[in-house]
Coordinates of C-alpha atoms and ligand atoms in Angstrom, one line a residue:
Chain A
M1 CA -63.4 238.7 -151.4
A2 CA -62.8 238.9 -147.7
S3 CA -65.3 236.2 -147.0
D4 CA -63.6 234.1 -149.6
T5 CA -60.3 234.3 -147.8
L6 CA -62.0 233.5 -144.6
A7 CA -63.6 230.4 -146.1
D8 CA -60.3 229.4 -147.5
A9 CA -58.6 229.8 -144.2
A10 CA -61.3 227.7 -142.5
R11 CA -60.9 225.0 -145.2
A12 CA -57.2 225.0 -144.7
D13 CA -57.6 224.6 -141.0
A14 CA -60.0 221.7 -141.4
E15 CA -57.6 220.0 -143.9
I16 CA -54.7 220.4 -141.6
S17 CA -56.3 219.2 -138.5
G18 CA -57.9 216.3 -140.4
L19 CA -54.5 215.3 -141.7
D20 CA -52.9 215.6 -138.3
A21 CA -55.6 213.5 -136.7
L22 CA -55.2 210.8 -139.3
E23 CA -51.4 210.8 -139.0
I24 CA -51.1 210.5 -135.3
A25 CA -54.0 208.1 -134.8
G26 CA -52.7 204.9 -133.1
R27 CA -49.6 206.6 -131.7
Q28 CA -51.2 207.1 -128.3
K29 CA -50.5 204.4 -125.7
T30 CA -53.6 202.9 -124.1
T31 CA -52.1 200.5 -121.5
T32 CA -52.8 201.5 -117.9
R33 CA -50.2 202.0 -115.2
A34 CA -51.2 198.9 -113.3
V35 CA -50.8 196.7 -116.3
T36 CA -47.3 198.1 -117.0
I37 CA -46.2 197.6 -113.4
W38 CA -47.6 194.0 -113.3
A39 CA -45.9 193.2 -116.7
S40 CA -42.5 194.3 -115.3
T41 CA -43.0 192.7 -111.8
W42 CA -44.1 189.2 -112.5
P43 CA -40.9 188.0 -114.2
K44 CA -39.0 189.1 -111.2
L45 CA -41.3 187.3 -108.8
A46 CA -41.1 184.2 -111.0
A47 CA -37.3 184.4 -110.9
L48 CA -37.3 184.8 -107.1
A49 CA -39.5 181.8 -106.8
I50 CA -37.3 179.7 -109.0
A51 CA -34.2 180.7 -107.2
V52 CA -35.6 180.0 -103.7
G53 CA -37.1 176.7 -105.1
A54 CA -33.8 175.5 -106.5
W55 CA -32.0 176.5 -103.3
Q56 CA -34.5 174.4 -101.3
V57 CA -34.1 171.5 -103.6
V58 CA -30.3 171.5 -103.2
V59 CA -30.8 171.6 -99.4
W60 CA -33.2 168.7 -99.5
A61 CA -30.8 166.7 -101.7
E62 CA -28.3 167.1 -98.8
V63 CA -25.3 167.7 -101.1
W64 CA -23.8 169.8 -98.3
P65 CA -24.5 169.4 -94.6
S66 CA -27.1 171.8 -93.3
Y67 CA -24.5 173.7 -91.1
S68 CA -22.7 174.6 -94.4
L69 CA -25.8 175.3 -96.5
P70 CA -28.9 176.0 -94.5
G71 CA -32.3 176.2 -96.2
P72 CA -34.2 179.3 -97.1
G73 CA -36.4 179.0 -94.1
T74 CA -33.5 179.0 -91.6
V75 CA -31.9 181.9 -93.4
W76 CA -35.1 183.9 -93.4
Q77 CA -35.5 183.4 -89.6
E78 CA -31.9 184.6 -89.2
L79 CA -32.6 187.6 -91.4
V80 CA -35.7 188.5 -89.3
R81 CA -33.7 188.1 -86.1
Q82 CA -30.9 190.3 -87.5
A83 CA -33.4 192.9 -88.6
G84 CA -34.5 193.2 -85.0
G85 CA -30.9 193.9 -83.8
A86 CA -28.5 196.8 -84.3
Q87 CA -25.6 194.9 -85.9
L88 CA -27.1 194.5 -89.3
W89 CA -28.3 198.2 -89.4
D90 CA -24.9 199.5 -88.3
G91 CA -23.2 197.4 -90.9
L92 CA -25.6 198.5 -93.6
A93 CA -25.2 202.2 -92.6
T94 CA -21.4 201.9 -92.7
T95 CA -21.4 200.2 -96.1
L96 CA -24.0 202.6 -97.6
R97 CA -22.1 205.6 -96.3
R98 CA -18.9 204.3 -98.0
A99 CA -20.8 203.4 -101.1
A100 CA -22.3 207.0 -101.3
V101 CA -19.0 208.7 -100.6
G102 CA -17.0 206.6 -103.0
Y103 CA -19.6 206.9 -105.7
V104 CA -20.1 210.7 -105.4
F105 CA -16.3 211.0 -105.6
S106 CA -16.2 208.7 -108.6
V107 CA -19.0 210.7 -110.3
G108 CA -17.1 213.9 -109.7
V109 CA -13.8 212.6 -111.1
G110 CA -15.6 210.7 -114.0
L111 CA -17.6 213.7 -115.1
L112 CA -14.7 216.1 -115.0
L113 CA -12.4 213.7 -116.8
G114 CA -15.0 212.8 -119.4
L115 CA -15.8 216.5 -120.1
A116 CA -12.1 217.4 -120.4
V117 CA -11.4 214.5 -122.8
A118 CA -14.5 215.2 -124.8
R119 CA -13.8 218.9 -125.0
F120 CA -10.0 219.0 -125.7
R121 CA -8.7 217.0 -128.7
V122 CA -5.2 216.9 -127.3
L123 CA -6.3 215.0 -124.3
R124 CA -8.3 212.6 -126.4
A125 CA -5.4 210.5 -127.7
A126 CA -3.5 210.3 -124.5
I127 CA -6.1 210.0 -121.8
G128 CA -8.8 208.3 -124.0
S129 CA -6.9 205.1 -124.3
M130 CA -5.7 205.2 -120.8
I131 CA -9.3 205.2 -119.6
T132 CA -10.1 202.2 -121.7
A133 CA -7.0 200.4 -120.3
L134 CA -8.0 201.2 -116.8
Q135 CA -11.4 199.6 -117.4
T136 CA -9.8 196.2 -118.3
M137 CA -8.0 196.1 -114.9
P138 CA -9.9 194.0 -112.4
S139 CA -10.4 196.3 -109.4
I140 CA -9.4 193.7 -106.9
A141 CA -5.9 193.7 -108.4
W142 CA -5.5 197.3 -107.2
F143 CA -5.9 196.4 -103.5
P144 CA -2.3 195.3 -102.7
L145 CA -1.1 198.7 -104.0
A146 CA -3.9 200.6 -102.3
I147 CA -2.9 199.0 -99.0
L148 CA 0.7 199.8 -99.5
L149 CA -0.2 203.4 -100.2
F150 CA -3.0 204.0 -97.7
E151 CA -2.6 201.1 -95.3
L152 CA -5.7 199.3 -94.1
S153 CA -8.0 202.3 -94.2
E154 CA -11.1 203.6 -95.8
E155 CA -8.9 205.7 -98.1
A156 CA -7.6 202.4 -99.6
I157 CA -11.1 201.4 -100.3
F158 CA -12.1 204.7 -101.9
F159 CA -8.9 204.7 -104.0
V160 CA -9.9 201.4 -105.6
V161 CA -13.6 202.3 -105.8
V162 CA -12.8 205.5 -107.7
L163 CA -10.3 203.8 -110.0
G164 CA -13.0 201.2 -110.8
A165 CA -15.9 203.5 -111.3
A166 CA -14.6 206.8 -112.7
P167 CA -13.4 205.4 -116.0
S168 CA -16.9 204.0 -116.8
I169 CA -18.5 207.3 -115.9
A170 CA -15.9 209.2 -118.0
N171 CA -16.5 206.9 -120.9
G172 CA -20.3 207.5 -120.7
V173 CA -19.7 211.2 -120.9
I174 CA -17.2 210.9 -123.8
S175 CA -19.4 208.7 -125.9
G176 CA -22.5 210.8 -125.0
V177 CA -20.8 214.0 -126.2
D178 CA -19.2 212.3 -129.2
Y179 CA -22.6 211.0 -130.5
V180 CA -24.6 214.2 -130.2
P181 CA -26.2 214.4 -133.6
P182 CA -24.4 217.1 -135.6
L183 CA -27.7 218.2 -137.0
L184 CA -29.0 219.0 -133.5
Q185 CA -25.8 221.0 -132.8
R186 CA -26.2 223.0 -136.0
A187 CA -29.9 223.6 -135.2
G188 CA -28.9 224.7 -131.7
R189 CA -26.2 227.1 -133.0
N190 CA -28.7 228.5 -135.5
L191 CA -31.1 229.2 -132.7
G192 CA -28.5 231.2 -130.9
A193 CA -26.9 228.7 -128.6
R194 CA -23.2 229.2 -128.7
G195 CA -20.4 228.4 -126.3
L196 CA -21.6 227.4 -122.9
N197 CA -25.2 227.7 -124.0
L198 CA -24.7 225.1 -126.6
Y199 CA -23.6 222.7 -123.8
R200 CA -26.5 223.7 -121.7
Y201 CA -29.3 223.5 -124.3
V202 CA -28.0 220.9 -126.7
I203 CA -25.0 218.8 -125.8
A204 CA -25.7 218.0 -122.2
P205 CA -29.3 216.9 -122.7
A206 CA -28.5 215.0 -125.9
A207 CA -25.7 213.2 -124.1
L208 CA -27.8 212.4 -121.0
P209 CA -28.9 208.8 -122.0
A210 CA -25.2 207.8 -122.5
I211 CA -24.2 209.6 -119.3
V212 CA -26.8 207.8 -117.3
A213 CA -25.6 204.5 -118.8
G214 CA -22.1 205.4 -117.7
L215 CA -23.3 206.3 -114.2
K216 CA -25.1 203.0 -114.0
Q217 CA -22.1 201.0 -115.0
G218 CA -19.9 203.1 -112.7
W219 CA -22.2 202.2 -109.8
A220 CA -21.9 198.5 -110.6
F221 CA -18.1 198.8 -110.6
S222 CA -18.0 200.8 -107.4
W223 CA -20.3 198.5 -105.6
R224 CA -18.2 195.5 -106.5
S225 CA -15.0 197.2 -105.6
L226 CA -16.5 198.3 -102.3
M227 CA -17.5 194.7 -101.4
A228 CA -14.0 193.4 -102.4
G229 CA -12.5 196.2 -100.3
E230 CA -14.6 195.5 -97.2
L231 CA -13.6 191.8 -97.4
I232 CA -9.9 192.5 -97.8
V233 CA -9.6 195.6 -95.6
V234 CA -11.2 194.1 -92.5
G235 CA -10.5 195.4 -89.1
I236 CA -11.0 199.1 -89.6
S237 CA -14.6 198.8 -88.8
Q238 CA -16.3 195.9 -87.0
T239 CA -19.6 196.2 -88.6
S240 CA -19.5 196.8 -92.4
L241 CA -21.5 194.3 -94.4
G242 CA -18.2 193.0 -96.0
A243 CA -16.6 192.6 -92.6
Q244 CA -19.7 190.7 -91.3
L245 CA -19.3 188.3 -94.2
T246 CA -15.8 187.6 -93.2
Y247 CA -16.7 187.2 -89.5
A248 CA -19.6 184.9 -90.4
R249 CA -17.2 182.7 -92.4
E250 CA -14.6 182.6 -89.6
L251 CA -17.3 181.6 -87.1
A252 CA -18.8 179.1 -89.6
D253 CA -22.2 180.8 -89.0
A254 CA -23.8 180.0 -92.3
P255 CA -27.2 181.5 -91.7
W256 CA -25.6 184.8 -90.7
L257 CA -23.4 184.7 -93.8
L258 CA -26.3 183.9 -96.2
S259 CA -28.6 186.5 -94.7
T260 CA -25.8 189.1 -95.0
M261 CA -25.4 188.1 -98.7
I262 CA -29.1 188.6 -99.2
V263 CA -28.9 192.1 -97.8
I264 CA -26.0 192.9 -100.2
L265 CA -28.0 191.5 -103.1
V266 CA -31.1 193.5 -102.2
V267 CA -29.1 196.7 -102.0
G268 CA -27.5 196.1 -105.4
L269 CA -30.9 195.2 -106.9
G270 CA -32.5 198.3 -105.4
V271 CA -29.9 200.7 -106.7
D272 CA -29.9 199.0 -110.1
A273 CA -33.7 199.3 -110.3
A274 CA -33.4 203.0 -109.6
F275 CA -31.0 203.4 -112.4
G276 CA -33.2 201.3 -114.6
A277 CA -36.2 203.5 -113.9
A278 CA -34.2 206.7 -114.7
D279 CA -33.0 205.1 -117.9
Q280 CA -36.5 204.1 -118.9
A281 CA -37.9 207.5 -118.1
I282 CA -35.2 209.2 -120.2
R283 CA -35.7 206.8 -123.1
R284 CA -39.5 207.3 -123.0
R285 CA -39.0 211.1 -123.0
W286 CA -36.5 210.8 -125.9
G287 CA -39.0 208.7 -127.8
V288 CA -36.8 205.6 -128.0
L289 CA -39.5 203.4 -126.6
D290 CA -42.1 204.8 -129.0
Q291 CA -44.7 202.3 -130.1
T292 CA -42.8 199.3 -128.7
G293 CA -45.9 198.5 -126.7
Q294 CA -43.7 198.4 -123.6
Chain B
M1 CA -26.7 239.9 -126.3
T2 CA -26.6 242.4 -129.1
S3 CA -30.3 242.8 -129.7
T4 CA -33.3 241.9 -127.4
K5 CA -35.8 243.6 -129.7
T6 CA -38.9 241.6 -130.2
T7 CA -39.8 243.0 -133.6
P8 CA -36.7 243.6 -135.7
R9 CA -38.9 243.7 -138.8
S10 CA -37.3 247.1 -139.5
A11 CA -34.1 245.2 -140.1
T12 CA -33.9 244.7 -143.8
G13 CA -34.3 241.2 -145.1
S14 CA -32.0 241.4 -148.0
V15 CA -29.3 238.8 -148.7
A16 CA -26.4 239.5 -151.0
L17 CA -23.7 237.0 -152.1
H18 CA -20.6 238.4 -153.9
G19 CA -18.4 235.9 -155.6
V20 CA -18.8 233.4 -152.8
T21 CA -16.5 230.4 -153.0
K22 CA -16.3 227.5 -150.7
V23 CA -13.5 224.9 -150.6
Y24 CA -13.7 221.8 -148.3
G25 CA -10.5 220.2 -147.2
Q26 CA -7.0 220.9 -148.4
G27 CA -4.4 219.9 -150.9
E28 CA -5.3 217.3 -153.4
H29 CA -8.4 216.2 -151.5
A30 CA -9.9 219.7 -151.6
V31 CA -13.4 219.9 -153.0
L32 CA -14.5 223.1 -154.6
A33 CA -18.2 223.1 -153.5
L34 CA -19.1 226.7 -154.6
D35 CA -17.3 228.7 -157.2
G36 CA -18.0 232.4 -157.4
V37 CA -21.7 232.5 -156.6
S38 CA -23.2 236.0 -156.8
L39 CA -26.8 236.4 -155.9
D40 CA -29.0 239.3 -154.8
V41 CA -32.2 238.5 -152.9
A42 CA -34.5 241.4 -152.3
P43 CA -36.3 241.8 -149.0
G44 CA -39.5 239.8 -149.1
E45 CA -38.4 237.8 -152.1
F46 CA -39.0 234.0 -152.3
V47 CA -36.1 232.4 -154.1
C48 CA -35.8 228.7 -154.8
L49 CA -32.4 227.1 -155.4
V50 CA -32.5 224.0 -157.5
G51 CA -29.7 221.6 -158.5
A52 CA -28.6 218.0 -158.6
S53 CA -27.5 216.6 -155.2
G54 CA -24.0 217.4 -154.2
C55 CA -24.0 220.7 -156.1
G56 CA -23.6 222.8 -153.0
K57 CA -27.1 223.9 -152.1
S58 CA -26.7 223.0 -148.4
T59 CA -23.3 224.5 -148.4
L60 CA -24.7 227.8 -149.6
L61 CA -27.4 227.9 -146.9
N62 CA -24.9 227.0 -144.2
L63 CA -22.7 229.9 -145.3
V64 CA -25.6 232.4 -145.3
A65 CA -26.7 231.0 -141.9
G66 CA -23.1 231.7 -140.6
L67 CA -22.6 228.1 -139.5
D68 CA -19.6 227.9 -141.8
R69 CA -17.1 230.3 -143.2
V70 CA -16.7 231.3 -146.9
S71 CA -13.4 230.5 -148.5
G72 CA -13.7 233.6 -150.8
G73 CA -16.1 236.4 -151.5
R74 CA -18.5 237.8 -149.0
I75 CA -22.1 237.6 -147.8
E76 CA -24.0 240.6 -146.8
L77 CA -27.1 240.6 -144.6
G78 CA -29.1 243.3 -143.0
D79 CA -27.8 244.8 -139.8
G80 CA -28.0 242.3 -137.0
V81 CA -29.8 239.7 -139.0
N82 CA -29.3 236.1 -138.0
P83 CA -31.1 234.0 -140.6
G84 CA -33.2 231.1 -139.4
L85 CA -32.4 227.7 -140.9
M86 CA -34.6 224.7 -141.4
F87 CA -33.5 221.2 -142.4
Q88 CA -35.0 218.2 -144.1
E89 CA -35.3 216.5 -140.8
S90 CA -37.0 218.7 -138.3
A91 CA -34.0 218.7 -135.9
L92 CA -36.3 219.1 -133.0
F93 CA -34.9 218.4 -129.6
P94 CA -36.4 215.1 -128.5
W95 CA -36.0 215.8 -124.8
L96 CA -38.3 218.8 -125.0
T97 CA -42.0 219.1 -125.7
V98 CA -43.3 221.0 -128.7
E99 CA -43.6 224.1 -126.5
G100 CA -40.2 223.6 -125.1
N101 CA -38.7 223.5 -128.5
V102 CA -40.3 226.7 -129.7
D103 CA -39.3 228.3 -126.4
V104 CA -35.5 227.6 -126.9
P105 CA -34.7 230.6 -129.1
L106 CA -36.8 232.9 -126.9
K107 CA -35.0 231.7 -123.8
L108 CA -31.7 232.2 -125.5
R109 CA -32.8 235.8 -126.2
R110 CA -33.6 236.1 -122.5
L111 CA -37.2 237.2 -123.0
P112 CA -39.2 237.3 -119.8
R113 CA -41.2 234.2 -119.0
A114 CA -44.7 235.7 -119.5
Q115 CA -43.8 237.1 -122.8
R116 CA -42.3 233.8 -123.9
R117 CA -45.4 231.9 -123.0
E118 CA -47.5 234.3 -125.1
R119 CA -45.1 234.1 -128.0
V120 CA -45.0 230.3 -128.0
A121 CA -48.8 230.1 -128.0
E122 CA -49.0 232.6 -130.8
L123 CA -46.4 230.7 -132.9
L124 CA -48.1 227.4 -132.4
R125 CA -51.4 228.9 -133.5
T126 CA -49.6 230.2 -136.6
V127 CA -48.7 226.6 -137.6
H128 CA -52.0 225.2 -136.4
L129 CA -50.5 223.2 -133.6
A130 CA -52.1 225.0 -130.6
E131 CA -53.4 221.8 -129.0
F132 CA -50.1 219.9 -129.4
G133 CA -47.9 222.0 -127.3
R134 CA -47.5 219.3 -124.6
K135 CA -46.6 216.5 -127.0
R136 CA -43.1 215.3 -127.7
P137 CA -41.7 215.4 -131.2
H138 CA -41.8 211.6 -131.5
Q139 CA -45.5 211.6 -131.0
L140 CA -46.1 213.8 -134.1
S141 CA -46.1 213.0 -137.8
G142 CA -43.3 214.2 -140.1
G143 CA -45.4 217.1 -141.4
M144 CA -46.3 218.2 -137.9
R145 CA -42.7 218.1 -136.8
Q146 CA -41.7 220.3 -139.7
R147 CA -44.4 222.8 -138.7
V148 CA -43.0 222.8 -135.1
A149 CA -39.5 223.4 -136.6
L150 CA -41.0 226.3 -138.6
A151 CA -42.5 227.8 -135.5
R152 CA -39.2 227.4 -133.7
T153 CA -37.4 229.1 -136.5
L154 CA -40.0 231.9 -136.6
A155 CA -39.4 232.4 -132.9
L156 CA -36.0 233.9 -133.9
D157 CA -37.9 236.8 -135.2
T158 CA -35.6 237.0 -138.1
P159 CA -36.6 238.4 -141.5
V160 CA -34.6 235.8 -143.4
L161 CA -35.7 232.2 -143.6
L162 CA -33.3 229.5 -145.1
M163 CA -34.9 226.2 -145.8
D164 CA -32.9 223.1 -146.9
E165 CA -35.3 220.7 -148.6
P166 CA -37.7 221.1 -145.6
F167 CA -40.5 219.1 -147.2
G168 CA -38.3 216.5 -149.0
A169 CA -39.3 213.7 -146.7
L170 CA -43.1 214.3 -146.7
D171 CA -45.8 212.7 -148.8
A172 CA -47.4 214.8 -151.6
M173 CA -50.6 215.6 -149.8
T174 CA -48.9 216.9 -146.7
R175 CA -46.4 218.8 -148.8
D176 CA -49.2 220.5 -150.7
I177 CA -50.8 221.8 -147.5
L178 CA -47.4 222.9 -146.2
H179 CA -46.8 224.9 -149.4
D180 CA -50.0 226.8 -148.7
E181 CA -49.0 227.3 -145.1
L182 CA -45.5 228.5 -145.9
E183 CA -46.8 230.9 -148.5
R184 CA -49.3 232.3 -146.1
I185 CA -46.7 232.8 -143.3
W186 CA -44.2 234.3 -145.8
T187 CA -46.8 236.8 -146.9
E188 CA -48.0 237.7 -143.4
R189 CA -44.6 238.1 -142.0
K190 CA -43.0 239.6 -145.1
L191 CA -40.1 237.2 -144.9
T192 CA -37.2 236.7 -147.3
V193 CA -37.0 233.0 -148.1
L194 CA -34.1 231.1 -149.6
F195 CA -35.6 227.7 -150.3
V196 CA -33.5 224.7 -151.5
T197 CA -35.2 221.8 -153.2
H198 CA -34.5 219.3 -155.9
N199 CA -38.2 219.1 -156.7
V200 CA -38.5 221.5 -159.6
R201 CA -42.3 221.6 -159.4
E202 CA -42.1 222.6 -155.8
A203 CA -39.8 225.4 -156.8
A204 CA -42.1 226.6 -159.4
R205 CA -45.1 226.4 -157.0
L206 CA -43.4 228.6 -154.4
A207 CA -40.8 230.8 -155.9
D208 CA -40.7 234.4 -157.2
R209 CA -37.5 233.3 -158.8
I210 CA -35.8 230.0 -159.5
I211 CA -32.0 229.7 -159.5
L212 CA -30.3 226.7 -161.0
L213 CA -26.9 225.6 -159.6
S214 CA -24.5 223.5 -161.6
S215 CA -22.6 220.6 -160.0
R216 CA -19.0 220.5 -159.0
P217 CA -18.2 223.2 -158.8
G218 CA -21.5 224.9 -157.9
R219 CA -22.2 227.9 -160.1
I220 CA -25.4 229.7 -161.0
I221 CA -26.2 228.6 -164.5
Y222 CA -29.7 229.7 -164.9
S223 CA -32.2 232.0 -163.3
T224 CA -35.8 232.6 -164.1
P225 CA -38.6 234.6 -162.5
V226 CA -41.9 232.8 -161.9
D227 CA -44.5 235.3 -163.1
V228 CA -47.5 233.2 -162.1
P229 CA -50.0 235.0 -159.8
R230 CA -50.7 233.7 -156.4
P231 CA -52.5 231.7 -155.0
R232 CA -51.0 229.0 -157.2
R233 CA -51.6 225.3 -157.5
I234 CA -48.8 222.8 -158.0
D235 CA -50.8 220.9 -160.6
S236 CA -51.6 224.0 -162.7
P237 CA -50.4 224.1 -166.3
E238 CA -48.5 227.4 -165.9
I239 CA -46.5 225.8 -163.0
G240 CA -46.1 222.7 -165.1
S241 CA -44.6 224.5 -168.1
I242 CA -42.1 226.5 -165.9
A243 CA -41.1 223.2 -164.2
A244 CA -40.6 221.6 -167.6
E245 CA -38.3 224.4 -168.7
V246 CA -36.2 224.2 -165.6
T247 CA -36.1 220.4 -165.6
G248 CA -34.8 220.5 -169.2
R249 CA -31.9 222.7 -168.1
L250 CA -31.2 220.6 -165.1
R251 CA -31.1 217.4 -167.3
T252 CA -28.6 219.1 -169.7
E253 CA -26.5 220.1 -166.8
V254 CA -26.6 216.6 -165.2
G255 CA -25.8 215.1 -168.7
R256 CA -22.7 217.2 -168.9
H257 CA -21.3 215.1 -166.1
G258 CA -22.0 211.9 -167.9
Q259 CA -19.3 212.3 -170.6
Ligands
ADP301 N1 -18.1 219.0 -144.5 C1 -17.7 218.7 -145.7 N2 -16.5 218.2 -146.0 C2 -16.1 217.9 -147.2 N3 -16.8 218.0 -148.3 C3 -18.1 218.4 -148.1 C4 -18.6 218.8 -146.8 N4 -19.9 219.2 -147.0 C5 -20.2 219.1 -148.3 N5 -19.1 218.6 -149.0 C6 -19.0 218.4 -150.4 O1 -19.4 219.6 -151.1 C7 -20.3 219.4 -152.1 C8 -21.6 220.1 -151.9 O2 -22.3 219.5 -150.8 P1 -23.8 220.0 -150.4 O3 -23.7 221.4 -150.2 O4 -24.2 219.1 -149.2 O5 -24.7 219.6 -151.6 P2 -26.2 219.6 -151.8 O6 -26.9 220.1 -150.6 O7 -26.5 220.4 -153.0 O8 -26.6 218.2 -152.1 C9 -20.4 217.9 -152.2 O9 -19.6 217.4 -153.2 C10 -20.0 217.4 -150.9 O10 -19.4 216.1 -151.0
MG302 MG1 -28.2 219.1 -149.2

């Protein structure tokens, strides 16, 4: 009798693991890391080649005189020269510091605002639509007011950066919290997660993908607002990247102007890539990329 | 933190409903989902609730689980008992591994880390998923996910298990095996199970007693013990004849709504 039960148990084990093996066969990814990296890198290299090629063609066609539009070679030389001096790095440091401060501030405001609106129904109707309205406002249109309020200062820039970025971040939080599957919330409550624990164990992680999307969009807004601000609010610092663009234009120094633009582009792309990587990592963990062969 | 006991088996697993009523909404849009349902489930009993869809089965489980409030009547559970609830979809947290999911109720009960690790391993062995602890839910099949969900619910160490069509989305073969598994775990752990299904054969295969609910409003209209010795097979003639009897009643009940 006892041996019977044992045999039964062993048979059940075999059946179960057999079924499991069959059912998850083919779900495991086989591509190596190198292949994945190459697959995501080559389109970017191709895009770069096409852009530089097109630029060179326009220069060769002499649509504009070369002192207005120098070729990639000239600009590259200028960029290398700039990289050897202090001016570019000072400018980059100033701009990045402002970007970081403005963004961190925006994240703080956005997260708090988003949580408050998501949490309290009363705030929803009033502030919810205000956030959406704020998002339609082109950030550059805030500058005249900002300058009236804060004069030509960094505060004016931060004011506009936060107004541009915080609504996107708040929206990310709100939609993230709104779309937490009710089933997961009920499961969480049943497992003993109530009150703050429900936020910690269920709502926050479930909302994370939408929050990251909001953070990414918020960064894009704050970076644009910052550049606009640095172009408009010149004079408070000699060296910011935006100020350098303005000076380069005033001096009609096209290679300097273009090389500065390239630095701005590269910073934007770099931060965007970081957000992209975070987004991908989350979606892979959450299983959204499952079996897409990505 | 009322109880941090690891083995509240001493807590009695009885479930008693006295004239439970549930109304959703208000005024003319009010829906009477349950109307005076009284039911006594003995500790260790396996009860299956059967009924057409929309008759209030999920509502009843939610009420017993304490996720929703009764509109009338009352529900009595053993002292300090928080029933565990399983759904048709596994409701696993996709951001956690299998181990992480099973660990959640243990963390919420603030068990020390070493003890938690041991418990997680033990629970995963119980559902035959010891090697899959590091996987993520999306890497598993539907049947495996339900077993993880079962392990996670068992981690609550509760004597009462509520299951809302837990195998409804699985193929017949997987379901068969999971019936055996559930029966084994129920016996080993002396659980009280309230199991909702619309599959009458499944009910006959598993239950000590089958309860039939009417639709709109949900009332108990029929109840029958299943006196077939275990282990049972879902395709055995005894199970078949009980299923046929219950199906007949169910059809009559559904037909009543046709007129
Ligand atoms: N949150 C809710 N609000 C309003 N009506 C509901 C709600 N949940 C369920 N109902 C209604 O209550 C009745 C019973 O639902 P439910 O318990 O889900 O049935 P079952 O699980 O048996 O299919 C249905 O008529 C359904 O429409
Ligand atoms: Mg249901």
